[in-house]
Coordinates of N, CA and C in Angstrom, one line a residue:
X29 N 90.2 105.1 131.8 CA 89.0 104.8 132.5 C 89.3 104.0 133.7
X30 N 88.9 103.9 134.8 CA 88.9 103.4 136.0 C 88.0 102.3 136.0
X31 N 87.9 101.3 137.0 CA 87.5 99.9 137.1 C 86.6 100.2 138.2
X32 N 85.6 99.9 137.4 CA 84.4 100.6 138.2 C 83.9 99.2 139.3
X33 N 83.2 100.1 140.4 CA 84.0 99.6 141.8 C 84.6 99.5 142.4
X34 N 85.8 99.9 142.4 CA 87.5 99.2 142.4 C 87.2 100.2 144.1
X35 N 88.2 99.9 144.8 CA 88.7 100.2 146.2 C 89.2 99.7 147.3
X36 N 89.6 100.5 148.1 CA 90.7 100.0 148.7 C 90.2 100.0 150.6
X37 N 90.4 99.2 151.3 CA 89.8 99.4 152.8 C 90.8 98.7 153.5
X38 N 91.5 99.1 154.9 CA 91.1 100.6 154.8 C 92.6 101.2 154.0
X39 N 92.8 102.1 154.3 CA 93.3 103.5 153.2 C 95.0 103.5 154.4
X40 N 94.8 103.4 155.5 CA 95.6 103.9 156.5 C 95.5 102.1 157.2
X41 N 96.8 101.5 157.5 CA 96.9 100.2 158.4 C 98.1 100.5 159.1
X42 N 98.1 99.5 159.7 CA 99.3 99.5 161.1 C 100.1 98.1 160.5
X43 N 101.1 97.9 159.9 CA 102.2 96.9 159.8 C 101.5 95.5 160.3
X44 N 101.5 94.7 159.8 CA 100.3 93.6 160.0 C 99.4 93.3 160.1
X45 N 98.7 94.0 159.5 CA 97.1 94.3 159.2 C 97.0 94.4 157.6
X46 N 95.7 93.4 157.6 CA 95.7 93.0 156.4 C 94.6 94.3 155.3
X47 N 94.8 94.8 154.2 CA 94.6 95.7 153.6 C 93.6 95.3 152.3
X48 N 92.3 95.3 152.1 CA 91.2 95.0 151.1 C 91.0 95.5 150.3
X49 N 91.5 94.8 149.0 CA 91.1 95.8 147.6 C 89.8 95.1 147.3
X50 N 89.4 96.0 146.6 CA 87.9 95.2 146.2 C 88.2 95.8 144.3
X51 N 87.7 94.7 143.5 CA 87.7 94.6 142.1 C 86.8 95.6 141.7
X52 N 85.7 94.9 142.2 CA 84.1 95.7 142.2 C 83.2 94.8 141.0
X53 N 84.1 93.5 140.2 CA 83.4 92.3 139.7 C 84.0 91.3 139.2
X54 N 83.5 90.4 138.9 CA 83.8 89.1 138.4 C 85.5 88.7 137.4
X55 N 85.7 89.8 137.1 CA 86.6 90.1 135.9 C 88.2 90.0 136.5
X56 N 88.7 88.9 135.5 CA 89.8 88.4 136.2 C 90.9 90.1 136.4
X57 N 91.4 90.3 137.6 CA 91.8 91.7 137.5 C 93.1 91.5 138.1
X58 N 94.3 92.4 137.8 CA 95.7 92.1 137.9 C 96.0 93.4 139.3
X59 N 96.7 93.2 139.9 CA 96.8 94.2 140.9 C 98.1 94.1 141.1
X60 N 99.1 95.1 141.3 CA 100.3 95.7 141.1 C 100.6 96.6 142.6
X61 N 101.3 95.7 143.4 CA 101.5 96.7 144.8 C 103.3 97.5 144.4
X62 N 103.3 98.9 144.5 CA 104.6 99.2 144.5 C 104.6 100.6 145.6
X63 N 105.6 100.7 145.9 CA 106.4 101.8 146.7 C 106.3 103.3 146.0
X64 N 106.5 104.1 146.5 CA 107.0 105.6 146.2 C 108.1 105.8 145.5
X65 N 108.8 104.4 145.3 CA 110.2 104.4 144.1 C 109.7 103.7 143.1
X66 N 108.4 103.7 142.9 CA 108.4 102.4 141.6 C 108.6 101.2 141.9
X67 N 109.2 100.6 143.1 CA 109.6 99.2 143.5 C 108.4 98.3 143.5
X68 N 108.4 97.5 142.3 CA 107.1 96.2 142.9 C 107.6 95.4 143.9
X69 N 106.5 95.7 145.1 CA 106.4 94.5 146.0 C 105.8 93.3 146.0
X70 N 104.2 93.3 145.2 CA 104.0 92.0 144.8 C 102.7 92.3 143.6
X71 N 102.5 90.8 143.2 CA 102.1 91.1 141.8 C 101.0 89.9 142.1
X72 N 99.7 90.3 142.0 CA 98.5 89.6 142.3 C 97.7 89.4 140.8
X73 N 96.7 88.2 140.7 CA 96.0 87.9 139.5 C 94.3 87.7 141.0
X74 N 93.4 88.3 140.5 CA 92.2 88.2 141.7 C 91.1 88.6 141.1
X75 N 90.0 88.3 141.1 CA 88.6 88.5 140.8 C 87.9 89.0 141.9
X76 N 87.3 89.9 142.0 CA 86.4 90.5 143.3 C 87.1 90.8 144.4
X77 N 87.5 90.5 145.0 CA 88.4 91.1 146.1 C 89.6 90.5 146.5
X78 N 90.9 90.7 147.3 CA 92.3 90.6 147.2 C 92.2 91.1 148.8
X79 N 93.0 90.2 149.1 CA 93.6 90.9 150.8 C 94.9 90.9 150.2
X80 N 95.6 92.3 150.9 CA 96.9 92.3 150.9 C 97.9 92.0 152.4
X81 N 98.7 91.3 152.4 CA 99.3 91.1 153.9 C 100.0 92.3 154.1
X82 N 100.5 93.2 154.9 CA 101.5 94.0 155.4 C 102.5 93.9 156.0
X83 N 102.5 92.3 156.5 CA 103.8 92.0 157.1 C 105.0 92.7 156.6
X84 N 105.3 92.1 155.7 CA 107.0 92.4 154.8 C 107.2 94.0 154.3
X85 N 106.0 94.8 154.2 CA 105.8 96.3 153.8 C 106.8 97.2 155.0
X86 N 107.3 97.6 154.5 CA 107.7 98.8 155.6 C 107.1 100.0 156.0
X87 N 106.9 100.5 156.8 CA 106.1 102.0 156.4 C 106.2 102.7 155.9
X88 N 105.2 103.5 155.1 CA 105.1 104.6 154.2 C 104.5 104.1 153.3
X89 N 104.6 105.2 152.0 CA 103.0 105.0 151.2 C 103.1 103.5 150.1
X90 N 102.3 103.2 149.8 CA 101.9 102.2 148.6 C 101.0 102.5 147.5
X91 N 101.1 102.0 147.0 CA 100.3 102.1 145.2 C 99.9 101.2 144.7
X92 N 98.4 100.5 143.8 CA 97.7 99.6 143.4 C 97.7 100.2 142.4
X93 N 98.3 99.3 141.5 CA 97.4 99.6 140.0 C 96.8 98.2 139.8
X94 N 95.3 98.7 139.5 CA 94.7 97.3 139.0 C 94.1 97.5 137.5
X95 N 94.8 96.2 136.6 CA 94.5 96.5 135.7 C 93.5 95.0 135.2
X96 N 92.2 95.6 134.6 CA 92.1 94.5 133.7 C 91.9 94.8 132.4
X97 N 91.4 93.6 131.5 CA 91.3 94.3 129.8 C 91.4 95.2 129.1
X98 N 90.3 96.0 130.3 CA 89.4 97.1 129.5 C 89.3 98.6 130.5
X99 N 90.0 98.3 131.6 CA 90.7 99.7 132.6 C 91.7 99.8 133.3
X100 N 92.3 100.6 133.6 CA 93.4 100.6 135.0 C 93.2 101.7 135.8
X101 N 93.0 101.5 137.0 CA 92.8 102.6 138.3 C 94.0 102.1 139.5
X102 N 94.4 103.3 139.7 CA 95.2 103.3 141.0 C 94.8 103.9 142.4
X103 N 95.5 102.8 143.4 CA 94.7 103.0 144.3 C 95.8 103.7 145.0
X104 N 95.8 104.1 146.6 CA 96.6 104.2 147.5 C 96.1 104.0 148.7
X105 N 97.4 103.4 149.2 CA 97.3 103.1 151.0 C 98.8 103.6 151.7
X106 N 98.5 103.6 152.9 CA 99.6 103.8 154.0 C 99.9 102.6 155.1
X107 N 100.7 102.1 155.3 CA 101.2 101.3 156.2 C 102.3 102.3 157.2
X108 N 101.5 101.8 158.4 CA 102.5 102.5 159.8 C 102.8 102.0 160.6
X109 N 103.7 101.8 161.3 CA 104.5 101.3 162.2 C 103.6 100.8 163.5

């Protein structure tokens, strides 16, 4: 089951631009950024919404998994040069 609310804005960023997950509630929620190899890049604890920085990302795709107690939904984004 997916974490209702949950999303991602925007979907598509430019290499330093900052990337908005939203929880969608109060519920302490764990967010998991990794690569297209499985590589964790970083590993967040956030309630309601999360900015992600893009600096250190390189381009190409990314992956959220946010989990909390009782769901996990994955998101995706793109970082471009």
């Amino acid at each position: 089951t997916g974490v209702p609310g949950a999303g991602i804005q925007p979907s598509f960023v430019k290499r330093g631009e900052p990337v908005l997950i939203k929880a969608g509630y109060d519920e302490q929620t764990e967010a998991i950024v990794y690569n297209t190899n499985n590589q964790i890049m970083t590993i967040r604890k956030f309630s309601n919404n999360l900015f992600i920085e893009t600096n250190s990302l390189p381009a190409g795709i990314y992956y959220v998994k946010l989990k909390n107690k009782t769901s996990t939904e994955i998101l995706k984004f793109v970082v471009m040069e």
